[in-house]
Amino acid sequence: MVSIRDVARLAGVSVTTVSRVINRRGKTSKATEERVWRAIEVLQYRPNLLARGLRSQKTRLLGLLVPDIDSPFFARLARYIEEAAYQRGYNLILCNVGEDPKKERHYLEVLLQRQVEGIIFPRVSDESLLFRIPSLSRVPYVVLDRTLEHEEAPTVKLDNLAAGALAASHLLELGHKKFACISGPQKITVCRERLEGFLARLAQEGIPSHDVLVVEGDFKIEGGRKAMETILSLSSPPFALFCMNDMMAFGAIQVAKERGWRVPEDISVIGLDNNPLCEVFSPPLTTVAQPFDRIAKEGIALLCKLIEKKKIRKKSITVPPYLIVRQSTAPFQEQ
Amino acid sequence: MVSIRDVARLAGVSVTTVSRVINRRGKTSKATEERVWRAIEVLQYRPNLLARGLRSQKTRLLGLLVPDIDSPFFARLARYIEEAAYQRGYNLILCNVGEDPKKERHYLEVLLQRQVEGIIFPRVSDESLLFRIPSLSRVPYVVLDRTLEHEEAPTVKLDNLAAGALAASHLLELGHKKFACISGPQKITVCRERLEGFLARLAQEGIPSHDVLVVEGDFKIEGGRKAMETILSLSSPPFALFCMNDMMAFGAIQVAKERGWRVPEDISVIGLDNNPLCEVFSPPLTTVAQPFDRIAKEGIALLCKLIEKKKIRKKSITVPPYLIVRQSTAPFQEQ
DNA sequence: CTCAAGAAGGAAAACGTTTTCGAGGTACTC
DNA sequence: GAGTACCTCGAAAACGTTTTCCTTCTTGAG
């Protein structure tokens, strides 16, 4: 391994000077800089980042703690997080925690041991765990896509109230009168917010909340199927359905078709997320899109500010959703 | 920051002893061990992994260099890679390189600077780049899902010949006589292998290769669409279609339906990968499944052996595909 | 000419571990 | 009783950087 000492020797300067040249800090003459760079080039020298991190306390390392990288949602988010981190010169340690609280706790410890400068949580699974780790208070973190009960937690997420309202508005504009909703787990704050936005918008048009059939799902295809079965056993088309993510919408539509209902003629369905498969599904799914790129970008930006101990204007950021109309929603028609 | 020195002081032993206890190497009496562990507990001491890595040359860090984490294929693979790495006590640095050779090169350098013990490449984009980095020769690596031209490169991948044959067998058993294939880019070795397996199996039944319509796609939905348009302009149903991944099959089926053809009645379609969305697609897609879990597991196992400089039996491993029959394939019927 | 200030660069400490080497003690063998 | 093996443990070096502190030299002002 070629070290900074070898560079110093070849360039005929001290180790200190080499370090100064590399880090562009302190004064060095043009001539020495030239010699140092040439020596680096000749020896193909690359600084050892472990040593640098150890000494300088700056590792340029971030932890990415994600529930399930093998889900379109998180994979998408991870991609943009990586992009934003890369642009700022940070590397990411990938921690896929699944449903395993032990693994989550373990990873949290390991990240701290690795001296990460910050941690980004796309949806933390168990927030109480988070704050039970004492040393965590020393490293900045940002939570994406989830509202934490914890008072001061910095978060970046969709404007979920607006998202619910957007879905409602679209369905109302199409003339629908009867509504159902497949929600995510209600213990998750974002789901409650989406529902609130949806119902509030309907209420504005004189549709009372107790007229809207709300069934809880699990954000997965299978949960969407089950929820749709419940809905169809309690109510009959035509109606308009808002699913709190696209996966559940896929499951729900599948069940509807199996039962002989047509989408969108009998049932209009709108999803949420804008999963890339919306386009290829049949019918292509109308959805409330999340701007994943902005969420990730704002998240990393916020985290960096926290790391640099800058003044923060707002510790919680919401980004607006937007509507993508495809073919799973259609004007209401009397049957 | 509480360091090993603090632990030593509190336990009334030397730093050496604390290190010995933690790493379970060398002899220590039960009594001292007890005292050390208690001190660690009291102080909530956690070793600094940077320092450990610097001194011991063992970072327990792996690089994961992936073309696009936001693709179902790689996300799935990444998930199982993470799982396998986690079980062996390794952490992963996530490098998403996209189509950007500069980024790939940069990440390769950074990984080496971070002293990773190995690198795992699910499909390396440009292999020549790989071997142009001189220092890379010092760190072990494994390539997944791609055959490299480079002589000795350790790889783990699907048995692509078998995969192609499996698709052919299934379609033959259904009685089909006319075949088409949407391939991935032919410059990729795995695609050539799949095609070879497919055509060889057909040839066994007396169907000559030049009777099979092969169109090249790009592994994406849009590529599947375009390829299908070409196929339908050159040939007319009924026929059986083998797509080299599921995404292209989705696109192809979409086009077929738009043109008024029925799947599977007019066109039987079989995909490859077993994307989770096969189930929810309509019709649910018959496919040749890749055992992602095994590929990832064998890949990490191989990498670990290389790191530990163990004797390797085989540097290249192939794992068998398996067939999942759903509803996009049906017995051939005269129209 | 003197003096102060600044530019350029070096020696050594420091970061927090592991590892090497060796010291001291105890138990066992002959 | 001497020699030896083994167990237990500590001092100090080492890993490859950055950072602190200091020295030397040059320049310009008065």
XYZ file of C-alpha atoms (C1' of nucleotides) in Angstrom:
730
model
C 0.000 0.000 0.000
C 1.415 3.327 -1.001
C 0.965 5.881 1.758
C 1.247 9.589 2.142
C 4.763 9.028 3.422
C 5.834 7.605 0.094
C 4.415 10.594 -1.699
C 6.244 12.933 0.652
C 9.519 11.137 0.072
C 9.169 11.176 -3.695
C 8.146 14.813 -3.795
C 10.902 15.749 -1.391
C 8.574 17.423 1.090
C 7.091 16.585 4.470
C 3.980 14.560 5.083
C 2.344 17.701 6.373
C 2.808 19.446 3.088
C 1.340 16.596 1.114
C -1.713 16.646 3.334
C -1.999 20.380 2.883
C -1.863 20.100 -0.875
C -4.415 17.336 -1.024
C -6.862 19.108 1.216
C -6.143 22.530 -0.246
C -5.807 24.027 3.184
C -2.921 26.172 4.377
C -0.382 27.897 2.223
C 1.816 26.078 -0.244
C 3.777 27.378 -3.180
C 2.726 26.603 -6.688
C 5.983 24.775 -7.286
C 5.592 22.337 -4.372
C 1.987 21.709 -5.211
C 3.092 20.779 -8.663
C 5.695 18.347 -7.333
C 3.250 16.776 -4.889
C 0.581 16.224 -7.495
C 3.079 14.696 -9.810
C 4.279 12.304 -7.125
C 0.677 11.349 -6.375
C 0.147 10.673 -10.028
C 3.302 8.621 -10.385
C 2.625 6.486 -7.329
C -1.114 6.266 -7.984
C -1.578 7.332 -4.396
C -5.100 7.283 -2.911
C -5.694 8.473 0.645
C -6.880 5.873 3.119
C -10.273 7.113 4.176
C -10.277 5.107 7.373
C -7.234 6.971 8.605
C -8.598 10.275 7.459
C -11.904 9.632 9.147
C -10.260 8.521 12.336
C -8.175 11.608 12.622
C -10.483 14.251 11.243
C -13.789 12.907 12.537
C -15.215 13.400 9.085
C -16.112 10.129 7.444
C -18.437 11.363 4.699
C -20.502 8.311 5.445
C -24.258 8.190 5.870
C -26.483 5.362 7.053
C -29.517 4.410 4.969
C -31.929 2.494 7.149
C -34.710 1.158 4.975
C -37.504 -1.291 5.801
C -37.426 -3.141 2.513
C -35.251 -2.289 -0.431
C -37.126 -4.868 -2.475
C -40.242 -2.761 -2.659
C -40.802 -0.382 -5.541
C -41.411 2.446 -3.141
C -38.192 2.221 -1.181
C -36.100 1.182 -4.129
C -37.174 4.340 -5.870
C -36.506 6.466 -2.848
C -33.133 4.788 -2.294
C -32.133 5.582 -5.820
C -32.727 9.282 -5.388
C -31.179 9.318 -1.941
C -28.067 7.770 -3.370
C -28.034 10.351 -6.121
C -28.303 13.250 -3.721
C -25.704 11.817 -1.363
C -23.330 11.170 -4.225
C -23.591 14.726 -5.418
C -22.551 15.947 -2.004
C -19.673 13.507 -1.725
C -21.224 11.163 0.792
C -21.342 7.384 0.677
C -24.213 5.295 1.915
C -24.206 2.203 4.076
C -27.203 0.129 3.080
C -29.179 -1.282 5.998
C -32.225 -3.308 5.065
C -34.049 -4.023 8.281
C -37.195 -5.804 7.152
C -39.617 -6.491 9.944
C -36.864 -7.380 12.346
C -36.498 -4.970 15.286
C -33.344 -6.768 16.424
C -31.768 -6.159 13.060
C -32.798 -2.533 13.136
C -31.277 -2.051 16.549
C -28.134 -3.873 15.517
C -27.697 -1.739 12.437
C -28.191 1.425 14.406
C -25.344 0.411 16.690
C -23.116 -0.568 13.816
C -23.696 2.715 12.027
C -22.626 4.598 15.106
C -19.564 2.405 15.465
C -18.699 3.148 11.889
C -18.835 6.826 12.772
C -21.421 7.769 10.185
C -22.060 11.478 10.076
C -25.796 11.094 9.744
C -28.613 8.636 9.221
C -31.530 8.788 6.853
C -34.624 6.760 7.626
C -37.135 6.234 4.880
C -39.951 5.317 7.216
C -38.635 4.246 10.573
C -40.455 1.132 11.674
C -40.457 1.571 15.393
C -39.788 5.047 16.461
C -39.663 4.309 20.160
C -36.673 2.087 19.490
C -35.029 4.957 17.750
C -34.914 7.177 20.746
C -34.008 4.513 23.206
C -30.503 4.377 21.851
C -28.734 7.018 23.884
C -25.811 7.588 21.572
C -28.147 8.262 18.689
C -28.718 11.682 20.101
C -25.209 12.550 18.996
C -25.683 11.876 15.317
C -28.076 13.837 13.132
C -30.853 12.033 11.334
C -33.791 12.719 9.041
C -36.964 10.692 8.653
C -38.676 10.465 5.277
C -42.307 9.741 4.588
C -43.419 9.429 8.140
C -44.587 11.803 10.808
C -43.057 11.009 14.129
C -44.731 11.623 17.392
C -41.373 12.628 18.753
C -41.459 16.349 19.094
C -38.415 17.640 17.254
C -37.714 14.940 14.701
C -36.731 16.379 11.329
C -38.905 14.937 8.576
C -39.497 15.249 4.862
C -42.669 13.864 3.439
C -45.469 14.218 0.993
C -48.170 16.713 1.789
C -50.526 13.904 2.668
C -53.502 16.113 3.362
C -53.148 17.544 -0.122
C -52.703 14.052 -1.570
C -55.963 12.834 -0.082
C -57.707 15.973 -1.236
C -56.266 15.615 -4.733
C -57.655 12.106 -5.057
C -61.033 13.271 -3.834
C -61.105 16.246 -6.163
C -60.334 14.112 -9.183
C -63.098 11.645 -8.382
C -65.551 14.431 -7.627
C -64.815 16.134 -10.904
C -65.692 12.912 -12.667
C -69.097 13.147 -11.067
C -68.857 10.318 -8.581
C -71.280 10.155 -5.689
C -70.289 7.014 -3.814
C -66.811 6.522 -2.387
C -64.656 3.880 -0.784
C -61.069 3.902 0.422
C -58.471 1.259 1.026
C -56.197 2.769 3.594
C -52.783 1.769 4.847
C -52.366 0.771 8.481
C -54.085 3.451 10.506
C -51.393 3.423 13.143
C -49.174 5.077 10.594
C -49.597 8.815 10.737
C -49.319 9.419 7.019
C -52.341 7.191 6.456
C -54.400 9.134 8.898
C -53.398 12.339 7.189
C -54.269 11.024 3.741
C -57.643 9.886 4.966
C -58.272 13.199 6.640
C -57.505 15.084 3.440
C -59.699 12.741 1.411
C -62.676 12.950 3.725
C -62.374 16.682 4.259
C -62.514 17.335 0.554
C -65.567 15.085 0.181
C -67.207 16.812 3.121
C -66.809 20.105 1.299
C -69.164 18.707 -1.339
C -71.616 17.613 1.280
C -70.598 13.969 1.481
C -70.466 12.963 5.151
C -67.579 10.795 6.365
C -69.822 8.002 7.557
C -70.995 7.487 3.998
C -67.461 6.605 2.917
C -66.481 2.985 3.286
C -62.926 2.808 4.653
C -61.122 -0.525 4.891
C -57.618 -0.967 6.210
C -54.920 -2.654 4.111
C -51.225 -3.312 4.563
C -49.719 -1.478 1.580
C -49.235 -4.777 -0.219
C -51.020 -6.473 -3.094
C -52.517 -9.141 -0.922
C -53.843 -6.560 1.527
C -55.469 -4.752 -1.387
C -57.156 -7.984 -2.477
C -58.532 -8.716 0.953
C -59.738 -5.176 1.461
C -61.496 -5.198 -1.901
C -63.269 -8.413 -1.020
C -64.568 -6.754 2.117
C -65.670 -3.692 0.210
C -67.503 -5.694 -2.451
C -69.275 -7.688 0.236
C -70.547 -4.501 1.839
C -71.239 -2.280 -1.111
C -71.934 -2.637 -4.774
C -70.740 -0.692 -7.806
C -70.773 1.831 -9.268
C -68.459 3.636 -6.895
C -65.078 5.320 -6.814
C -62.182 3.887 -4.892
C -59.111 5.612 -3.476
C -56.225 3.302 -2.579
C -53.436 4.710 -0.453
C -50.803 3.093 -2.595
C -50.583 1.582 -6.021
C -49.824 -1.942 -4.903
C -53.125 -2.214 -3.063
C -54.858 -0.715 -6.074
C -53.390 -3.471 -8.238
C -54.711 -6.114 -5.876
C -58.076 -4.457 -5.586
C -58.564 -4.152 -9.327
C -57.593 -7.760 -9.774
C -60.328 -8.848 -7.371
C -62.856 -6.565 -9.003
C -62.109 -8.076 -12.393
C -62.317 -11.595 -11.005
C -65.780 -10.753 -9.743
C -66.809 -9.556 -13.161
C -66.745 -5.831 -12.535
C -65.213 -3.525 -15.054
C -62.633 -0.870 -14.229
C -63.172 1.995 -14.824
C -66.739 1.573 -16.153
C -68.172 0.107 -12.932
C -65.490 1.132 -10.484
C -63.116 4.046 -10.808
C -59.846 3.400 -8.983
C -57.145 5.884 -8.083
C -53.870 4.866 -6.467
C -50.983 6.696 -4.864
C -47.203 6.698 -5.404
C -46.922 6.477 -9.187
C -45.258 3.114 -9.271
C -43.612 2.562 -12.662
C -45.955 -0.350 -13.249
C -49.004 1.864 -13.271
C -48.429 2.383 -16.957
C -48.358 -1.241 -17.867
C -51.177 -2.383 -15.685
C -54.521 -2.870 -17.314
C -56.147 -0.560 -17.104
C -53.225 1.828 -16.648
C -53.626 3.232 -13.178
C -54.602 6.813 -12.425
C -52.626 7.860 -9.383
C -51.524 10.598 -7.043
C -47.786 10.785 -7.663
C -45.145 11.300 -5.034
C -42.157 13.366 -6.158
C -39.604 10.871 -4.880
C -36.737 12.855 -6.264
C -37.693 15.951 -4.324
C -38.330 14.049 -1.115
C -34.918 12.424 -1.292
C -33.166 15.612 -2.295
C -34.739 17.683 0.438
C -34.021 14.916 2.907
C -30.326 14.797 2.137
C -30.150 18.572 2.021
C -31.723 18.786 5.455
C -29.421 16.111 6.813
C -26.380 17.911 5.482
C -27.475 21.123 7.097
C -27.866 19.333 10.398
C -24.429 17.791 10.019
C -22.892 21.161 9.295
C -24.804 22.568 12.232
C -26.319 25.227 10.062
C -29.354 27.182 11.097
C -32.465 25.360 9.983
C -35.502 27.316 8.927
C -37.961 24.456 9.103
C -37.193 21.048 10.528
C -40.173 19.524 8.786
C -40.713 19.801 5.089
C -43.679 18.699 3.025
C -43.627 18.432 -0.739
C -46.706 18.645 -2.937
C -48.207 15.632 -4.754
C -49.420 15.760 -8.326
C -52.091 13.925 -10.225
C -51.460 11.554 -13.101
C -54.619 10.626 -14.942
C -54.567 7.326 -16.805
C -57.387 4.954 -17.556
C -58.554 3.463 -14.280
C -60.852 6.380 -13.578
C -63.797 7.473 -15.717
C -66.808 9.745 -15.483
C -69.623 8.449 -13.327
C -72.381 6.799 -15.301
C -75.751 5.586 -14.101
C -76.080 1.848 -14.635
C -16.565 9.648 23.010
C -15.761 6.809 25.361
C -12.729 4.866 24.195
C -11.080 1.599 25.008
C -8.793 3.514 27.348
C -11.709 4.505 29.541
C -12.830 0.933 29.752
C -9.325 -0.179 30.698
C -9.119 2.422 33.425
C -12.498 1.520 34.917
C -11.801 -2.196 34.804
C -8.329 -1.707 36.238
C -6.593 -3.495 33.392
C -4.518 -2.534 30.374
C -5.873 -1.538 27.026
C -4.397 -4.721 25.621
C -6.479 -6.840 27.899
C -9.674 -5.059 26.995
C -8.948 -5.621 23.346
C -8.261 -9.274 24.037
C -11.520 -9.728 25.861
C -13.548 -8.016 23.178
C -12.005 -9.981 20.368
C -11.873 -13.233 22.307
C -8.307 -13.807 21.276
C -5.486 -14.703 23.613
C -5.881 -15.942 27.154
C -7.659 -13.993 29.846
C -8.954 -15.146 33.200
C -12.665 -15.446 33.801
C -12.433 -12.835 36.532
C -10.850 -10.132 34.343
C -13.212 -10.856 31.523
C -16.048 -10.310 33.910
C -14.654 -6.960 35.046
C -14.036 -5.817 31.503
C -17.509 -6.690 30.301
C -19.007 -4.898 33.249
C -16.989 -1.784 32.523
C -18.068 -1.923 28.893
C -21.656 -2.202 29.993
C -21.391 0.654 32.472
C -19.723 3.005 30.018
C -21.807 1.841 27.070
C -18.549 1.438 25.207
C -18.660 0.674 21.487
C -15.460 0.095 19.525
C -14.627 2.608 16.844
C -14.673 0.588 13.652
C -12.537 3.079 11.787
C -9.670 2.601 14.200
C -10.107 -1.125 14.231
C -10.150 -1.278 10.474
C -7.130 0.943 10.168
C -5.045 -1.182 12.463
C -6.264 -4.649 11.635
C -6.871 -4.224 7.921
C -10.224 -5.872 8.420
C -13.058 -3.468 7.739
C -15.902 -5.932 7.301
C -17.064 -3.668 4.527
C -18.187 -4.722 1.079
C -18.980 -2.614 -1.951
C -22.239 -3.189 -3.788
C -21.933 -1.775 -7.274
C -25.307 -1.941 -8.955
C -26.476 -0.461 -12.257
C -29.912 0.587 -11.045
C -31.295 -0.096 -7.626
C -34.654 1.216 -8.799
C -35.313 -1.787 -10.978
C -37.221 -4.774 -9.630
C -34.454 -7.097 -10.679
C -31.603 -5.399 -8.874
C -33.676 -4.353 -5.916
C -34.533 -7.974 -5.360
C -30.960 -9.071 -5.747
C -29.761 -6.297 -3.465
C -32.142 -7.426 -0.794
C -30.748 -10.927 -0.737
C -27.185 -9.716 -1.008
C -27.754 -7.553 2.027
C -29.234 -10.481 3.883
C -26.301 -12.738 3.138
C -23.760 -10.053 3.972
C -25.525 -9.253 7.211
C -25.457 -12.854 8.292
C -21.721 -12.919 7.844
C -21.183 -9.656 9.668
C -20.418 -7.496 6.680
C -21.809 -4.094 5.847
C -22.539 -2.861 2.364
C -21.699 0.427 0.729
C -24.387 1.129 -1.822
C -23.128 2.368 -5.171
C -25.769 3.017 -7.772
C -23.947 3.726 -10.996
C -26.711 4.061 -13.534
C -25.462 4.513 -17.060
C -22.629 6.732 -15.980
C -19.150 5.273 -16.528
C -17.588 8.221 -14.722
C -19.668 7.447 -11.677
C -18.763 3.788 -11.851
C -15.103 4.592 -12.025
C -15.390 7.086 -9.210
C -17.160 4.622 -6.961
C -14.601 1.962 -7.658
C -11.890 4.317 -6.487
C -13.815 5.363 -3.420
C -14.487 1.789 -2.421
C -10.799 1.030 -2.541
C -10.040 4.160 -0.536
C -12.525 3.019 2.043
C -10.624 -0.239 2.255
C -13.523 -2.512 1.436
C -12.622 -6.155 1.695
C -14.486 -7.116 -1.442
C -16.841 -5.885 -4.131
C -19.931 -7.502 -5.517
C -21.141 -6.494 -8.948
C -24.639 -7.434 -9.942
C -24.009 -7.051 -13.639
C -21.030 -4.895 -14.284
C -21.787 -2.406 -17.023
C -18.416 -2.055 -18.611
C -16.053 -4.798 -17.830
C -13.099 -3.309 -19.547
C -13.268 -0.434 -17.128
C -13.155 -2.883 -14.298
C -9.802 -4.279 -15.117
C -8.242 -1.021 -16.086
C -8.074 0.015 -12.460
C -4.778 -1.440 -11.371
C -5.411 -1.430 -7.650
C -8.597 -3.401 -8.160
C -6.490 -6.463 -8.642
C -5.792 -6.352 -4.931
C -9.391 -6.617 -3.753
C -11.535 -9.672 -4.411
C -14.749 -9.309 -6.347
C -17.613 -11.411 -7.657
C -19.840 -10.693 -10.618
C -23.472 -11.756 -10.557
C -25.695 -12.476 -13.504
C -23.162 -11.841 -16.183
C -20.510 -13.833 -17.919
C -17.342 -11.875 -18.324
C -14.964 -12.290 -21.155
C -12.154 -11.796 -18.698
C -10.654 -15.181 -18.164
C -10.630 -15.749 -14.430
C -13.481 -13.580 -13.207
C -15.550 -15.294 -10.498
C -19.217 -15.256 -11.381
C -22.538 -16.529 -10.073
C -25.459 -16.627 -12.420
C -28.499 -18.412 -13.612
C -28.002 -21.461 -15.768
C -29.091 -19.510 -18.803
C -28.917 -22.394 -21.216
C -31.286 -24.306 -18.972
C -33.518 -21.257 -18.662
C -33.917 -20.946 -22.403
C -34.524 -24.671 -22.690
C -37.089 -24.577 -19.918
C -39.082 -21.904 -21.694
C -38.931 -23.868 -24.932
C -39.953 -27.110 -23.253
C -42.960 -25.521 -21.648
C -44.179 -24.030 -24.918
C -43.517 -27.267 -26.774
C -45.483 -29.267 -24.240
C -48.416 -26.966 -24.867
C -48.269 -28.034 -28.487
C -47.002 -24.847 -30.028
C -45.512 -24.907 -33.513
C -44.569 -21.294 -34.183
C -42.171 -19.365 -31.976
C -40.852 -15.876 -31.436
C -38.430 -14.430 -28.956
C -37.806 -10.980 -27.553
C -34.215 -11.038 -26.472
C -32.167 -8.679 -24.324
C -29.218 -6.875 -25.887
C -27.230 -9.514 -27.734
C -23.960 -8.000 -26.650
C -24.749 -9.305 -23.189
C -23.514 -12.841 -22.838
C -26.413 -14.078 -20.749
C -28.790 -13.172 -23.549
C -26.830 -15.142 -26.049
C -26.847 -18.112 -23.705
C -30.576 -17.926 -23.152
C -31.206 -17.767 -26.843
C -28.888 -20.671 -27.451
C -30.724 -22.815 -24.894
C -34.077 -21.842 -26.346
C -33.170 -22.555 -29.941
C -31.348 -25.784 -29.121
C -34.371 -27.197 -27.364
C -36.608 -26.240 -30.304
C -34.137 -27.786 -32.706
C -34.445 -31.035 -30.789
C -38.055 -31.105 -31.874
C -37.152 -30.398 -35.447
C -37.798 -26.678 -35.447
C -34.940 -24.923 -37.251
C -33.513 -21.722 -35.786
C -34.292 -19.654 -38.880
C -37.987 -20.338 -38.356
C -37.835 -18.556 -35.013
C -38.361 -14.809 -35.094
C -35.879 -13.166 -32.741
C -36.106 -9.448 -32.003
C -33.781 -7.561 -29.727
C -35.133 -5.525 -26.802
C -33.547 -3.583 -23.949
C -34.912 -5.368 -20.878
C -37.378 -2.542 -20.331
C -41.107 -2.207 -20.867
C -40.708 0.173 -23.752
C -38.254 -2.135 -25.467
C -40.770 -4.932 -25.126
C -43.414 -2.775 -26.747
C -41.257 -1.856 -29.700
C -40.101 -5.427 -30.221
C -43.648 -6.691 -30.166
C -44.669 -4.189 -32.784
C -41.911 -5.492 -35.007
C -42.954 -9.070 -34.409
C -46.594 -8.411 -35.179
C -45.661 -6.651 -38.384
C -43.691 -9.686 -39.544
C -45.750 -12.559 -38.263
C -49.295 -13.226 -37.232
C -50.788 -15.217 -34.381
C -51.217 -17.843 -33.200
C -47.655 -18.226 -31.924
C -45.714 -18.593 -28.722
C -43.418 -15.884 -27.420
C -40.447 -16.119 -25.084
C -39.349 -12.828 -23.518
C -35.979 -12.720 -21.810
C -37.344 -10.792 -18.897
C -40.732 -10.040 -17.431
C -40.658 -6.320 -18.048
C -40.422 -6.811 -21.797
C -43.189 -9.404 -21.563
C -45.416 -6.820 -19.886
C -44.777 -4.363 -22.669
C -45.270 -6.991 -25.348
C -48.568 -8.194 -23.948
C -49.787 -4.645 -23.673
C -49.134 -4.084 -27.362
C -50.753 -7.391 -28.279
C -53.896 -6.446 -26.394
C -53.979 -3.005 -27.966
C -53.936 -4.707 -31.357
C -56.879 -6.840 -30.389
C -55.040 -10.102 -29.830
C -55.838 -12.249 -26.827
C -53.208 -13.621 -24.437
C -52.996 -16.585 -24.032
C -55.623 -17.673 -26.570
C -53.920 -16.138 -29.602
C -50.421 -15.635 -28.223
C -48.809 -17.571 -25.413
C -46.208 -15.487 -23.611
C -43.572 -16.662 -21.185
C -41.266 -14.273 -19.323
C -38.156 -14.634 -17.238
C -37.189 -13.433 -13.712
C -40.407 -13.929 -11.768
C -40.963 -10.307 -11.010
C -43.450 -9.942 -8.128
C -45.792 -8.195 -10.508
C -46.265 -11.291 -12.617
C -49.020 -12.328 -10.288
C -50.980 -9.162 -10.559
C -50.581 -8.613 -14.243
C -53.425 -9.629 -16.448
C -53.115 -12.277 -17.484
C -50.802 -13.381 -14.662
C -47.494 -14.090 -16.339
C -46.014 -17.535 -16.775
C -42.302 -17.205 -16.277
C -38.933 -18.851 -15.838
C -37.998 -17.887 -12.301
C -34.545 -16.894 -11.135
C -33.684 -18.006 -7.614
C -32.438 -14.588 -6.532
C -31.868 -15.746 -3.011
C -29.505 -18.488 -4.095
C -27.644 -16.285 -6.536
C -27.034 -13.685 -3.863
C -26.142 -16.237 -1.230
C -23.700 -18.103 -3.407
C -22.243 -14.795 -4.543
C -21.529 -13.604 -1.032
C -20.287 -17.036 -0.026
C -17.877 -17.043 -2.941
C -16.719 -13.528 -2.156
C -16.090 -14.445 1.466
C -14.031 -17.424 0.439
C -11.955 -15.231 -1.823
C -11.473 -12.751 1.004
C -10.366 -15.476 3.364
C -8.108 -16.803 0.632
C -9.663 -20.207 0.925
C -9.310 -22.770 -1.777
C -12.066 -22.372 -4.309
C -13.465 -25.398 -6.027
C -15.217 -23.580 -8.797
C -14.847 -19.908 -9.527
C -17.999 -19.860 -11.598
C -21.295 -21.059 -10.267
C -24.583 -21.482 -12.080
C -27.879 -22.024 -10.327
C -30.860 -23.740 -11.899
C -34.008 -21.860 -12.987
C -37.495 -23.137 -12.317
C -40.768 -22.763 -14.129
C -43.800 -20.965 -12.753
C -46.910 -21.574 -14.795
C -49.585 -18.909 -14.603
C -52.106 -17.848 -17.164
C -50.247 -16.215 -20.015
C -49.540 -19.537 -21.691
C -52.142 -21.984 -22.980
C -52.321 -25.058 -25.206
C -51.983 -24.372 -28.885
C -55.314 -24.213 -30.668
C -56.040 -23.997 -34.355
C -57.896 -20.772 -35.134
C 19.017 49.122 8.531
C 15.505 47.310 11.653
C 11.468 45.203 12.565
C 6.998 43.159 11.859
C 4.174 40.405 9.267
C 3.234 36.873 6.452
C 4.377 32.934 3.538
C 6.066 28.190 3.310
C 6.861 24.150 5.331
C 8.496 20.652 8.931
C 8.352 17.763 13.550
C 5.601 15.557 16.361
C 1.266 14.624 18.605
C -3.086 12.771 18.046
C -7.150 9.838 16.501
C -8.645 4.636 18.760
C -7.684 0.483 17.892
C -4.754 -4.217 17.302
C -0.543 -6.589 17.540
C 4.104 -7.737 18.874
C 7.086 -8.712 22.284
C 8.231 -9.740 26.609
C 7.675 -10.021 31.796
C 6.152 -12.283 35.809
C 3.988 -15.918 38.091
C 2.474 -20.718 38.848
C 2.521 -25.553 38.182
C 4.546 -29.553 36.619
C 8.511 -32.741 35.404
C 12.749 -34.889 36.220
C 15.653 -27.961 43.608
C 16.265 -26.646 38.892
C 14.291 -26.264 34.623
C 10.431 -25.659 31.682
C 5.991 -24.898 29.992
C 2.021 -22.339 30.230
C -1.109 -18.872 31.685
C -2.082 -13.970 32.299
C -1.222 -9.559 31.313
C 1.087 -4.917 30.127
C 4.195 -1.466 27.436
C 4.848 0.230 23.312
C 4.737 0.194 18.351
C 1.985 0.442 14.486
C -1.890 1.549 11.127
C -2.208 6.327 7.733
C -3.951 10.279 8.168
C -4.829 15.469 10.053
C -3.708 19.050 13.087
C -1.065 21.843 16.207
C 2.746 24.276 16.975
C 6.953 26.070 15.660
C 10.884 27.563 12.608
C 12.833 29.784 8.804
C 12.794 32.839 5.160
C 11.098 36.743 2.419
C 9.079 41.084 1.885
C 7.796 45.618 2.753
C 7.273 49.659 5.789
C 9.333 53.035 8.510
